[in-house]
PDB file of C-alpha atoms and ligand atoms in Angstrom:
ATOM      1  CA  MET B 950     -44.626 -65.656   6.180  1.00 84.00           C
ATOM      2  CA  PRO B 951     -44.487 -62.390   6.124  1.00 94.00           C
ATOM      3  CA  LEU B 952     -40.483 -61.161   4.924  1.00 97.00           C
ATOM      4  CA  ALA B 953     -38.523 -61.298   7.833  1.00 98.00           C
ATOM      5  CA  LEU B 954     -34.872 -59.435   7.109  1.00 98.00           C
ATOM      6  CA  PRO B 955     -32.081 -59.805  10.045  1.00 97.00           C
ATOM      7  CA  HIS B 956     -29.795 -57.069   8.679  1.00 97.00           C
ATOM      8  CA  LEU B 957     -30.130 -55.126   5.390  1.00 98.00           C
ATOM      9  CA  THR B 958     -26.174 -53.474   5.156  1.00 97.00           C
ATOM     10  CA  THR B 959     -25.848 -54.292   1.830  1.00 97.00           C
ATOM     11  CA  ALA B 960     -28.220 -54.739  -1.748  1.00 98.00           C
ATOM     12  CA  HIS B 961     -26.142 -57.431  -3.755  1.00 97.00           C
ATOM     13  CA  GLY B 962     -27.326 -60.646  -2.831  1.00 96.00           C
ATOM     14  CA  LEU B 963     -31.062 -59.128  -2.087  1.00 98.00           C
ATOM     15  CA  THR B 964     -32.771 -61.728  -4.098  1.00 98.00           C
ATOM     16  CA  ARG B 965     -36.241 -60.435  -6.938  1.00 98.00           C
ATOM     17  CA  THR B 966     -38.273 -62.429  -4.617  1.00 98.00           C
ATOM     18  CA  THR B 967     -36.982 -60.340  -1.382  1.00 98.00           C
ATOM     19  CA  ILE B 968     -36.962 -57.606  -3.594  1.00 98.00           C
ATOM     20  CA  LEU B 969     -40.693 -57.869  -4.465  1.00 98.00           C
ATOM     21  CA  GLU B 970     -41.759 -58.856  -1.212  1.00 98.00           C
ATOM     22  CA  LEU B 971     -40.671 -55.950   0.163  1.00 98.00           C
ATOM     23  CA  PHE B 972     -41.974 -53.516  -2.775  1.00 98.00           C
ATOM     24  CA  GLN B 973     -45.568 -54.319  -1.865  1.00 98.00           C
ATOM     25  CA  SER B 974     -45.463 -54.137   1.697  1.00 98.00           C
ATOM     26  CA  ALA B 975     -44.228 -50.592   0.794  1.00 98.00           C
ATOM     27  CA  GLU B 976     -47.667 -50.636  -1.269  1.00 98.00           C
ATOM     28  CA  GLU B 977     -49.374 -51.120   1.371  1.00 98.00           C
ATOM     29  CA  TYR B 978     -47.820 -48.684   3.734  1.00 98.00           C
ATOM     30  CA  TYR B 979     -48.119 -45.764   0.768  1.00 98.00           C
ATOM     31  CA  THR B 980     -51.401 -46.628  -0.046  1.00 98.00           C
ATOM     32  CA  ARG B 981     -52.891 -46.590   3.672  1.00 98.00           C
ATOM     33  CA  LEU B 982     -50.273 -43.602   4.267  1.00 98.00           C
ATOM     34  CA  ARG B 983     -52.422 -41.787   1.454  1.00 97.00           C
ATOM     35  CA  ILE B 984     -55.025 -41.935   3.099  1.00 97.00           C
ATOM     36  CA  GLY B 985     -54.524 -40.602   5.693  1.00 96.00           C
ATOM     37  CA  THR B 986     -52.797 -43.209   8.467  1.00 97.00           C
ATOM     38  CA  LYS B 987     -50.479 -42.237  10.725  1.00 94.00           C
ATOM     39  CA  ARG B 988     -50.161 -45.287  13.292  1.00 97.00           C
ATOM     40  CA  PHE B 989     -49.287 -49.135  12.644  1.00 98.00           C
ATOM     41  CA  ASP B 990     -48.417 -51.071  15.818  1.00 98.00           C
ATOM     42  CA  VAL B 991     -45.919 -53.311  13.937  1.00 97.00           C
ATOM     43  CA  LEU B 992     -42.723 -52.116  15.868  1.00 98.00           C
ATOM     44  CA  GLN B 993     -43.934 -51.838  19.049  1.00 97.00           C
ATOM     45  CA  GLY B 994     -41.516 -52.363  21.885  1.00 96.00           C
ATOM     46  CA  ILE B 995     -38.959 -51.771  19.619  1.00 97.00           C
ATOM     47  CA  SER B 996     -36.124 -49.429  20.480  1.00 96.00           C
ATOM     48  CA  VAL B 997     -34.899 -48.229  17.061  1.00 96.00           C
ATOM     49  CA  VAL B 998     -31.460 -45.989  17.338  1.00 94.00           C
ATOM     50  CA  LEU B 999     -30.824 -43.484  14.265  1.00 95.00           C
ATOM     51  CA  ALA B1000     -27.129 -43.086  14.475  1.00 92.00           C
ATOM     52  CA  PHE B1001     -26.033 -40.258  12.348  1.00 92.00           C
ATOM     53  CA  PHE B1002     -22.304 -39.573  11.660  1.00 89.00           C
ATOM     54  CA  GLU B1003     -22.125 -37.741   8.297  1.00 88.00           C
ATOM     55  CA  ASN B1004     -25.041 -35.481   6.882  1.00 84.00           C
ATOM     56  CA  SER B1005     -28.183 -36.906   6.111  1.00 89.00           C
ATOM     57  CA  THR B1006     -31.925 -34.997   5.487  1.00 87.00           C
ATOM     58  CA  ARG B1007     -33.440 -36.943   3.515  1.00 93.00           C
ATOM     59  CA  THR B1008     -32.634 -40.228   4.544  1.00 97.00           C
ATOM     60  CA  ARG B1009     -32.911 -39.271   8.170  1.00 96.00           C
ATOM     61  CA  MET B1010     -35.706 -37.345   8.291  1.00 97.00           C
ATOM     62  CA  SER B1011     -37.359 -40.884   6.466  1.00 98.00           C
ATOM     63  CA  PHE B1012     -36.051 -43.194   8.620  1.00 98.00           C
ATOM     64  CA  GLU B1013     -37.196 -41.676  11.757  1.00 97.00           C
ATOM     65  CA  ILE B1014     -40.874 -40.517  10.430  1.00 98.00           C
ATOM     66  CA  ALA B1015     -40.532 -44.549   8.826  1.00 98.00           C
ATOM     67  CA  ALA B1016     -39.992 -45.816  12.462  1.00 98.00           C
ATOM     68  CA  LYS B1017     -42.446 -43.333  14.133  1.00 98.00           C
ATOM     69  CA  ARG B1018     -45.154 -44.251  12.110  1.00 98.00           C
ATOM     70  CA  LEU B1019     -44.849 -48.052  13.085  1.00 98.00           C
ATOM     71  CA  SER B1020     -44.922 -47.053  16.830  1.00 98.00           C
ATOM     72  CA  ALA B1021     -41.051 -47.624  17.505  1.00 98.00           C
ATOM     73  CA  GLU B1022     -39.424 -46.758  20.727  1.00 97.00           C
ATOM     74  CA  ILE B1023     -36.857 -43.791  19.468  1.00 96.00           C
ATOM     75  CA  THR B1024     -33.904 -42.238  20.152  1.00 93.00           C
ATOM     76  CA  GLY B1025     -31.920 -39.908  18.006  1.00 88.00           C
ATOM     77  CA  PHE B1026     -27.694 -40.439  17.876  1.00 78.00           C
ATOM     78  CA  GLN B1027     -26.042 -37.097  17.683  1.00 72.00           C
ATOM     79  CA  ALA B1028     -22.597 -37.882  16.466  1.00 71.00           C
ATOM     80  CA  SER B1029     -21.426 -34.061  16.784  1.00 67.00           C
ATOM     81  CA  ALA B1030     -22.198 -34.126  20.294  1.00 62.00           C
ATOM     82  CA  SER B1031     -21.276 -37.532  21.941  1.00 66.00           C
ATOM     83  CA  SER B1032     -18.424 -39.309  22.452  1.00 67.00           C
ATOM     84  CA  VAL B1033     -16.901 -39.883  18.598  1.00 66.00           C
ATOM     85  CA  ASN B1034     -15.117 -36.710  19.576  1.00 64.00           C
ATOM     86  CA  LYS B1035     -13.374 -37.807  22.545  1.00 69.00           C
ATOM     87  CA  GLY B1036     -11.456 -40.789  20.559  1.00 70.00           C
ATOM     88  CA  GLU B1037     -14.317 -43.276  21.859  1.00 77.00           C
ATOM     89  CA  THR B1038     -14.264 -46.017  19.331  1.00 83.00           C
ATOM     90  CA  LEU B1039     -17.453 -47.292  16.896  1.00 81.00           C
ATOM     91  CA  LEU B1040     -16.897 -50.693  18.404  1.00 83.00           C
ATOM     92  CA  ASP B1041     -16.993 -48.967  21.746  1.00 85.00           C
ATOM     93  CA  THR B1042     -19.987 -46.443  21.223  1.00 79.00           C
ATOM     94  CA  ILE B1043     -22.013 -49.081  19.023  1.00 80.00           C
ATOM     95  CA  ARG B1044     -21.455 -51.175  22.773  1.00 82.00           C
ATOM     96  CA  ASN B1045     -23.284 -48.800  24.202  1.00 84.00           C
ATOM     97  CA  ILE B1046     -26.299 -48.002  22.456  1.00 81.00           C
ATOM     98  CA  GLU B1047     -26.193 -51.942  22.755  1.00 81.00           C
ATOM     99  CA  ALA B1048     -26.667 -52.046  26.540  1.00 84.00           C
ATOM    100  CA  MET B1049     -29.333 -50.589  26.968  1.00 84.00           C
ATOM    101  CA  HIS B1050     -30.680 -52.918  25.098  1.00 87.00           C
ATOM    102  CA  VAL B1051     -30.682 -51.291  21.553  1.00 92.00           C
ATOM    103  CA  ASP B1052     -33.416 -53.576  18.618  1.00 95.00           C
ATOM    104  CA  VAL B1053     -31.822 -51.782  15.657  1.00 96.00           C
ATOM    105  CA  LEU B1054     -30.122 -49.353  14.726  1.00 95.00           C
ATOM    106  CA  VAL B1055     -29.784 -46.910  11.304  1.00 96.00           C
ATOM    107  CA  MET B1056     -26.593 -45.947  11.114  1.00 94.00           C
ATOM    108  CA  ARG B1057     -24.131 -43.619   8.482  1.00 95.00           C
ATOM    109  CA  HIS B1058     -21.394 -43.381   8.750  1.00 92.00           C
ATOM    110  CA  SER B1059     -18.504 -42.720   6.579  1.00 90.00           C
ATOM    111  CA  SER B1060     -16.327 -45.583   6.751  1.00 90.00           C
ATOM    112  CA  SER B1061     -17.271 -48.082   4.526  1.00 92.00           C
ATOM    113  CA  GLY B1062     -17.708 -51.555   5.515  1.00 91.00           C
ATOM    114  CA  ALA B1063     -18.787 -49.788   8.763  1.00 90.00           C
ATOM    115  CA  HIS B1064     -22.206 -51.963   8.423  1.00 90.00           C
ATOM    116  CA  GLU B1065     -20.935 -55.306   7.511  1.00 90.00           C
ATOM    117  CA  PHE B1066     -18.931 -54.606  10.589  1.00 88.00           C
ATOM    118  CA  LEU B1067     -20.699 -54.307  13.394  1.00 89.00           C
ATOM    119  CA  ARG B1068     -22.925 -56.715  11.568  1.00 90.00           C
ATOM    120  CA  ARG B1069     -20.433 -59.075  12.821  1.00 88.00           C
ATOM    121  CA  HIS B1070     -19.507 -57.853  16.504  1.00 85.00           C
ATOM    122  CA  ALA B1071     -22.448 -56.399  17.077  1.00 84.00           C
ATOM    123  CA  GLY B1072     -25.291 -57.319  18.991  1.00 86.00           C
ATOM    124  CA  CYS B1073     -28.708 -55.309  17.250  1.00 92.00           C
ATOM    125  CA  ARG B1074     -29.704 -55.492  14.376  1.00 95.00           C
ATOM    126  CA  ILE B1075     -27.804 -53.079  11.523  1.00 96.00           C
ATOM    127  CA  VAL B1076     -29.446 -51.200   8.650  1.00 98.00           C
ATOM    128  CA  ASN B1077     -26.827 -49.768   6.763  1.00 98.00           C
ATOM    129  CA  ALA B1078     -28.487 -45.698   5.892  1.00 98.00           C
ATOM    130  CA  GLY B1079     -24.673 -44.844   3.676  1.00 97.00           C
ATOM    131  CA  ASP B1080     -21.323 -46.120   4.710  1.00 95.00           C
ATOM    132  CA  GLY B1081     -18.924 -43.934   2.938  1.00 93.00           C
ATOM    133  CA  GLN B1082     -18.410 -45.074  -0.686  1.00 92.00           C
ATOM    134  CA  HIS B1083     -19.901 -48.510  -0.720  1.00 96.00           C
ATOM    135  CA  GLU B1084     -23.437 -48.800   0.038  1.00 97.00           C
ATOM    136  CA  HIS B1085     -26.801 -46.695   0.285  1.00 98.00           C
ATOM    137  CA  PRO B1086     -29.044 -49.573   0.032  1.00 98.00           C
ATOM    138  CA  THR B1087     -33.135 -48.654   1.052  1.00 98.00           C
ATOM    139  CA  GLN B1088     -31.954 -45.312  -1.076  1.00 98.00           C
ATOM    140  CA  ALA B1089     -31.441 -48.270  -3.991  1.00 98.00           C
ATOM    141  CA  LEU B1090     -34.898 -49.688  -3.232  1.00 99.00           C
ATOM    142  CA  LEU B1091     -36.513 -46.526  -3.153  1.00 98.00           C
ATOM    143  CA  ASP B1092     -34.844 -45.316  -6.503  1.00 98.00           C
ATOM    144  CA  ALA B1093     -36.298 -49.242  -8.123  1.00 99.00           C
ATOM    145  CA  PHE B1094     -39.995 -48.381  -5.576  1.00 99.00           C
ATOM    146  CA  THR B1095     -40.329 -45.598  -7.620  1.00 98.00           C
ATOM    147  CA  LEU B1096     -39.933 -46.565 -11.296  1.00 98.00           C
ATOM    148  CA  THR B1097     -41.789 -49.788 -10.708  1.00 98.00           C
ATOM    149  CA  ARG B1098     -44.625 -48.265  -9.748  1.00 98.00           C
ATOM    150  CA  LYS B1099     -44.459 -46.243 -12.850  1.00 98.00           C
ATOM    151  CA  PHE B1100     -43.712 -48.626 -15.544  1.00 98.00           C
ATOM    152  CA  GLY B1101     -45.127 -51.417 -13.577  1.00 98.00           C
ATOM    153  CA  HIS B1102     -41.481 -53.672 -13.857  1.00 98.00           C
ATOM    154  CA  LEU B1103     -38.135 -53.274 -13.949  1.00 98.00           C
ATOM    155  CA  GLU B1104     -37.472 -56.207 -16.763  1.00 98.00           C
ATOM    156  CA  GLY B1105     -35.948 -54.797 -19.323  1.00 98.00           C
ATOM    157  CA  LEU B1106     -35.788 -51.296 -18.731  1.00 98.00           C
ATOM    158  CA  LYS B1107     -33.352 -48.949 -19.311  1.00 98.00           C
ATOM    159  CA  TYR B1108     -31.290 -47.129 -16.783  1.00 98.00           C
ATOM    160  CA  CYS B1109     -28.681 -44.954 -16.862  1.00 98.00           C
ATOM    161  CA  LEU B1110     -26.755 -43.196 -13.513  1.00 98.00           C
ATOM    162  CA  VAL B1111     -25.140 -40.490 -14.811  1.00 98.00           C
ATOM    163  CA  GLY B1112     -22.443 -38.846 -12.827  1.00 95.00           C
ATOM    164  CA  ASP B1113     -20.117 -39.485 -10.046  1.00 93.00           C
ATOM    165  CA  ILE B1114     -20.357 -42.602  -9.830  1.00 95.00           C
ATOM    166  CA  LEU B1115     -17.045 -42.785  -8.287  1.00 93.00           C
ATOM    167  CA  HIS B1116     -17.568 -41.498  -5.450  1.00 92.00           C
ATOM    168  CA  SER B1117     -21.499 -42.874  -5.264  1.00 95.00           C
ATOM    169  CA  ARG B1118     -22.796 -45.451  -2.970  1.00 97.00           C
ATOM    170  CA  VAL B1119     -25.702 -45.163  -4.481  1.00 98.00           C
ATOM    171  CA  ALA B1120     -24.572 -46.316  -7.672  1.00 98.00           C
ATOM    172  CA  ARG B1121     -22.689 -49.107  -5.692  1.00 98.00           C
ATOM    173  CA  SER B1122     -26.038 -50.065  -4.732  1.00 98.00           C
ATOM    174  CA  ASN B1123     -28.794 -49.385  -7.634  1.00 98.00           C
ATOM    175  CA  ILE B1124     -26.495 -51.646  -9.341  1.00 98.00           C
ATOM    176  CA  PRO B1125     -27.463 -55.659  -8.140  1.00 98.00           C
ATOM    177  CA  ILE B1126     -31.279 -54.491  -7.594  1.00 98.00           C
ATOM    178  CA  PHE B1127     -32.202 -52.912 -10.730  1.00 98.00           C
ATOM    179  CA  LYS B1128     -30.416 -55.705 -12.514  1.00 98.00           C
ATOM    180  CA  ALA B1129     -31.625 -57.952  -9.589  1.00 98.00           C
ATOM    181  CA  LEU B1130     -35.071 -56.928 -11.418  1.00 98.00           C
ATOM    182  CA  GLY B1131     -34.397 -56.793 -14.692  1.00 98.00           C
ATOM    183  CA  ALA B1132     -33.478 -54.069 -15.915  1.00 98.00           C
ATOM    184  CA  GLU B1133     -30.873 -53.235 -18.114  1.00 98.00           C
ATOM    185  CA  VAL B1134     -28.239 -50.596 -16.485  1.00 98.00           C
ATOM    186  CA  ALA B1135     -25.968 -48.067 -17.641  1.00 98.00           C
ATOM    187  CA  VAL B1136     -24.308 -45.532 -16.353  1.00 98.00           C
ATOM    188  CA  CYS B1137     -22.971 -42.720 -17.729  1.00 98.00           C
ATOM    189  CA  ALA B1138     -19.636 -40.401 -16.721  1.00 96.00           C
ATOM    190  CA  PRO B1139     -16.879 -38.757 -17.162  1.00 94.00           C
ATOM    191  CA  GLY B1140     -13.495 -41.090 -17.242  1.00 94.00           C
ATOM    192  CA  THR B1141     -12.066 -40.233 -13.916  1.00 92.00           C
ATOM    193  CA  LEU B1142     -15.737 -40.574 -12.417  1.00 93.00           C
ATOM    194  CA  LEU B1143     -15.715 -43.880 -12.822  1.00 95.00           C
ATOM    195  CA  PRO B1144     -14.773 -47.037 -10.755  1.00 95.00           C
ATOM    196  CA  LYS B1145     -11.684 -48.648 -11.601  1.00 94.00           C
ATOM    197  CA  ASP B1146     -12.844 -51.341 -12.166  1.00 94.00           C
ATOM    198  CA  ILE B1147     -16.240 -50.515 -13.870  1.00 95.00           C
ATOM    199  CA  ALA B1148     -15.547 -53.791 -15.733  1.00 94.00           C
ATOM    200  CA  SER B1149     -17.178 -55.982 -12.991  1.00 95.00           C
ATOM    201  CA  PHE B1150     -19.616 -54.109 -12.228  1.00 95.00           C
ATOM    202  CA  GLY B1151     -21.434 -55.675 -15.497  1.00 96.00           C
ATOM    203  CA  VAL B1152     -22.790 -52.625 -16.591  1.00 98.00           C
ATOM    204  CA  LYS B1153     -22.689 -50.468 -20.412  1.00 98.00           C
ATOM    205  CA  THR B1154     -20.981 -47.227 -20.127  1.00 98.00           C
ATOM    206  CA  PHE B1155     -21.388 -44.078 -22.339  1.00 97.00           C
ATOM    207  CA  SER B1156     -18.693 -41.143 -22.232  1.00 95.00           C
ATOM    208  CA  ASP B1157     -21.674 -38.104 -23.321  1.00 93.00           C
ATOM    209  CA  ILE B1158     -25.145 -37.613 -21.953  1.00 97.00           C
ATOM    210  CA  ASP B1159     -26.879 -36.577 -25.361  1.00 97.00           C
ATOM    211  CA  THR B1160     -26.056 -40.892 -26.910  1.00 97.00           C
ATOM    212  CA  ALA B1161     -26.898 -41.863 -22.966  1.00 98.00           C
ATOM    213  CA  VAL B1162     -30.750 -40.163 -22.996  1.00 98.00           C
ATOM    214  CA  ALA B1163     -30.940 -41.540 -26.245  1.00 98.00           C
ATOM    215  CA  TRP B1164     -30.584 -44.674 -25.100  1.00 98.00           C
ATOM    216  CA  ALA B1165     -31.946 -45.147 -21.152  1.00 98.00           C
ATOM    217  CA  ASP B1166     -36.079 -45.215 -20.823  1.00 98.00           C
ATOM    218  CA  ALA B1167     -34.850 -43.614 -16.796  1.00 98.00           C
ATOM    219  CA  MET B1168     -31.943 -41.332 -15.869  1.00 98.00           C
ATOM    220  CA  ASN B1169     -30.152 -41.521 -12.292  1.00 98.00           C
ATOM    221  CA  VAL B1170     -28.595 -37.634 -11.842  1.00 98.00           C
ATOM    222  CA  LEU B1171     -26.026 -38.100  -8.827  1.00 97.00           C
ATOM    223  CA  ARG B1172     -24.072 -34.796  -7.496  1.00 93.00           C
ATOM    224  CA  ILE B1173     -21.348 -34.292  -8.054  1.00 86.00           C
ATOM    225  CA  GLN B1174     -19.422 -34.902  -4.206  1.00 80.00           C
ATOM    226  CA  PHE B1175     -17.792 -31.772  -3.834  1.00 76.00           C
ATOM    227  CA  GLU B1176     -17.102 -32.898  -0.395  1.00 71.00           C
ATOM    228  CA  ARG B1177     -15.727 -36.015  -1.638  1.00 64.00           C
ATOM    229  CA  GLN B1178     -13.705 -34.877  -4.928  1.00 63.00           C
ATOM    230  CA  ASP B1179     -10.431 -34.421  -3.775  1.00 64.00           C
ATOM    231  CA  GLN B1180      -7.652 -34.966  -6.711  1.00 67.00           C
ATOM    232  CA  GLY B1181      -9.841 -31.810  -9.892  1.00 72.00           C
ATOM    233  CA  LEU B1182     -11.127 -35.286 -11.668  1.00 78.00           C
ATOM    234  CA  ILE B1183     -12.711 -32.718 -13.191  1.00 81.00           C
ATOM    235  CA  PRO B1184     -11.354 -30.427 -14.893  1.00 76.00           C
ATOM    236  CA  THR B1185     -14.469 -27.870 -14.490  1.00 82.00           C
ATOM    237  CA  ILE B1186     -17.725 -27.787 -13.426  1.00 87.00           C
ATOM    238  CA  ARG B1187     -19.140 -25.653 -16.031  1.00 89.00           C
ATOM    239  CA  GLU B1188     -16.960 -28.350 -18.734  1.00 89.00           C
ATOM    240  CA  TYR B1189     -19.492 -31.213 -16.768  1.00 91.00           C
ATOM    241  CA  THR B1190     -22.498 -29.107 -16.347  1.00 94.00           C
ATOM    242  CA  GLU B1191     -21.986 -28.972 -20.775  1.00 93.00           C
ATOM    243  CA  TRP B1192     -20.396 -32.807 -20.395  1.00 93.00           C
ATOM    244  CA  PHE B1193     -22.642 -33.728 -18.337  1.00 96.00           C
ATOM    245  CA  GLY B1194     -25.314 -32.061 -17.373  1.00 97.00           C
ATOM    246  CA  VAL B1195     -29.327 -33.415 -17.689  1.00 98.00           C
ATOM    247  CA  LYS B1196     -31.159 -30.456 -19.770  1.00 98.00           C
ATOM    248  CA  ASP B1197     -34.156 -28.753 -20.922  1.00 97.00           C
ATOM    249  CA  HIS B1198     -33.545 -30.102 -24.072  1.00 97.00           C
ATOM    250  CA  HIS B1199     -32.497 -33.820 -23.872  1.00 98.00           C
ATOM    251  CA  LEU B1200     -36.378 -33.450 -22.191  1.00 98.00           C
ATOM    252  CA  ARG B1201     -37.190 -32.436 -25.214  1.00 97.00           C
ATOM    253  CA  LEU B1202     -35.880 -35.646 -27.177  1.00 95.00           C
ATOM    254  CA  LYS B1203     -37.102 -37.798 -25.055  1.00 97.00           C
ATOM    255  CA  PRO B1204     -40.042 -37.175 -23.958  1.00 97.00           C
ATOM    256  CA  ASN B1205     -41.043 -40.282 -22.223  1.00 97.00           C
ATOM    257  CA  ILE B1206     -37.925 -40.673 -20.070  1.00 98.00           C
ATOM    258  CA  ALA B1207     -37.951 -40.314 -16.289  1.00 98.00           C
ATOM    259  CA  ILE B1208     -35.751 -38.741 -14.414  1.00 98.00           C
ATOM    260  CA  LEU B1209     -34.599 -39.391 -10.871  1.00 98.00           C
ATOM    261  CA  HIS B1210     -31.417 -37.402  -8.838  1.00 98.00           C
ATOM    262  CA  PRO B1211     -31.392 -38.882  -4.723  1.00 97.00           C
ATOM    263  CA  GLY B1212     -30.697 -35.412  -3.176  1.00 94.00           C
ATOM    264  CA  PRO B1213     -29.281 -33.066  -2.704  1.00 93.00           C
ATOM    265  CA  ILE B1214     -28.983 -31.147  -6.246  1.00 94.00           C
ATOM    266  CA  ASN B1215     -26.499 -29.129  -6.750  1.00 93.00           C
ATOM    267  CA  ARG B1216     -29.599 -27.225  -9.250  1.00 94.00           C
ATOM    268  CA  GLY B1217     -27.391 -26.167 -12.416  1.00 95.00           C
ATOM    269  CA  ILE B1218     -25.210 -27.595 -12.088  1.00 94.00           C
ATOM    270  CA  GLU B1219     -26.076 -31.920 -12.740  1.00 95.00           C
ATOM    271  CA  LEU B1220     -29.087 -30.999 -13.511  1.00 97.00           C
ATOM    272  CA  GLU B1221     -30.658 -27.855 -14.698  1.00 97.00           C
ATOM    273  CA  ALA B1222     -33.262 -27.064 -12.520  1.00 96.00           C
ATOM    274  CA  ILE B1223     -36.007 -26.405 -15.167  1.00 97.00           C
ATOM    275  CA  VAL B1224     -34.924 -30.839 -15.338  1.00 98.00           C
ATOM    276  CA  ALA B1225     -35.883 -30.446 -11.520  1.00 97.00           C
ATOM    277  CA  ASP B1226     -38.933 -29.678 -11.600  1.00 97.00           C
ATOM    278  CA  ALA B1227     -40.651 -30.938 -14.766  1.00 98.00           C
ATOM    279  CA  ALA B1228     -43.566 -33.809 -15.647  1.00 98.00           C
ATOM    280  CA  GLN B1229     -40.597 -35.885 -15.957  1.00 98.00           C
ATOM    281  CA  SER B1230     -39.084 -35.560 -12.359  1.00 98.00           C
ATOM    282  CA  LEU B1231     -39.599 -37.883  -9.780  1.00 98.00           C
ATOM    283  CA  ILE B1232     -37.519 -36.777  -7.284  1.00 98.00           C
ATOM    284  CA  LEU B1233     -40.454 -35.579  -4.857  1.00 97.00           C
ATOM    285  CA  PRO B1234     -42.772 -38.913  -5.478  1.00 98.00           C
ATOM    286  CA  GLN B1235     -38.598 -40.633  -4.275  1.00 98.00           C
ATOM    287  CA  VAL B1236     -38.918 -39.086  -0.862  1.00 98.00           C
ATOM    288  CA  GLU B1237     -42.318 -40.007  -0.290  1.00 98.00           C
ATOM    289  CA  HIS B1238     -42.162 -43.160  -1.312  1.00 98.00           C
ATOM    290  CA  GLY B1239     -38.854 -43.159   0.510  1.00 98.00           C
ATOM    291  CA  VAL B1240     -40.996 -43.343   3.851  1.00 98.00           C
ATOM    292  CA  ALA B1241     -42.984 -46.360   3.598  1.00 98.00           C
ATOM    293  CA  ILE B1242     -39.542 -48.082   1.795  1.00 98.00           C
ATOM    294  CA  ARG B1243     -37.938 -47.805   5.416  1.00 98.00           C
ATOM    295  CA  MET B1244     -41.323 -48.944   6.775  1.00 98.00           C
ATOM    296  CA  ALA B1245     -41.328 -51.762   4.540  1.00 98.00           C
ATOM    297  CA  VAL B1246     -37.859 -52.488   5.422  1.00 98.00           C
ATOM    298  CA  LEU B1247     -38.396 -51.712  10.069  1.00 98.00           C
ATOM    299  CA  THR B1248     -40.824 -54.498   8.860  1.00 98.00           C
ATOM    300  CA  ALA B1249     -39.102 -56.651   6.960  1.00 98.00           C
ATOM    301  CA  LEU B1250     -36.803 -56.501  10.281  1.00 98.00           C
ATOM    302  CA  ALA B1251     -39.304 -56.769  12.646  1.00 98.00           C
ATOM    303  CA  ASN B1252     -40.217 -59.825  11.594  1.00 97.00           C
ATOM    304  CA  ASP B1253     -36.941 -62.029  12.031  1.00 97.00           C
ATOM    305  CA  ILE B1254     -36.285 -60.361  16.024  1.00 96.00           C
ATOM    306  CA  ARG B1255     -40.193 -61.567  17.094  1.00 94.00           C
ATOM    307  CA  ALA B1256     -39.587 -65.062  15.100  1.00 94.00           C
ATOM    308  CA  THR B1257     -35.926 -64.950  17.047  1.00 92.00           C
ATOM    309  CA  ARG B1258     -37.311 -63.728  20.259  1.00 81.00           C
ATOM    310  CA  HIS B1259     -39.218 -66.497  20.303  1.00 65.00           C
TER     311      HIS B1259
HETATM  312  C1  NCD Q 542     -26.938 -39.954  -1.396  1.00 66.68           C
HETATM  313  C2  NCD Q 542     -26.287 -39.868   0.215  1.00 66.68           C
HETATM  314  O1  NCD Q 542     -25.999 -38.971   0.854  1.00 66.68           O
HETATM  315  O2  NCD Q 542     -26.103 -41.459  -0.569  1.00 66.68           O
HETATM  316  N1  NCD Q 542     -28.324 -38.769  -0.815  1.00 66.68           N
HETATM  317  C3  NCD Q 542     -28.600 -39.716   0.186  1.00 66.68           C
HETATM  318  O3  NCD Q 542     -29.182 -39.751   0.904  1.00 66.68           O
HETATM  319  N2  NCD Q 542     -30.454 -39.219   0.087  1.00 66.68           N
HETATM  320  C4  NCD Q 542     -26.160 -38.925  -2.184  1.00 66.68           C
HETATM  321  C5  NCD Q 542     -25.817 -37.700  -1.810  1.00 66.68           C
HETATM  322  O4  NCD Q 542     -25.609 -37.654  -0.720  1.00 66.68           O
HETATM  323  O5  NCD Q 542     -25.602 -37.067  -2.929  1.00 66.68           O
END
């Protein structure tokens, strides 16, 4: 039986088996894309709406390319040019989209929990492309896929997320997925950029970058989210970089470490420019893997749509 998923709103609850099945499917797509295959008919007859209510470059393009490669019928929805600006509620907007017989809604929204709400109230399939400070499950899947391809598996891998954990939906989805795959997970951040309930995440914490690098096999370096910083949580950017930035000398100390970053990068702030371009950096492979992962996710949704249509 091929993997069938009704929705993908959260990384919590995805089992190791489900994740590995998604990786197997992504690996097949990755290989076919690499040899130049551009079209698969898996989503033929399935309509996908891409609704991005928040800025995005990579994630939006990645979902669009993934859906196109799979031959879906795609509609882009520009929130800035929509009636959302005239005061329409999210549910009304989505009900109108649904009335046009949409099968899958891929959405990014600034409101944490928007997808869970729609999953309960909307009739179409919901894929979370980022909700506020809450979750970003496909980013976490592509991060884990990238490191699985590098290390063979994640069992026992020492994996550290560094930076603005408090505002990071990437961290909140990464932690359950890496734990489900058997990695040892840590976070490294100033106390002010850690969530108050960090103890309930079941992760190790580091408060300086040198100790974290010495411990880790792989680091996921998160962006300082300037747009979500309004309470002066870090004294100055220069000090943040000094204490938490990943630098060239860290790579010399740990030549086999793998460096991830979900993008967009603030070069010179959370990591030195030279680190982003170093041999240890998997930042561009992450982007390449993102398309394959999103194709695997959309395929699993299509399998469920077909199973319930018959
Ligand atoms: C992330 C996001 O938007 O959540 N980027 C991404 O999706 N590639 C991380 C970020 O904005 O820092």
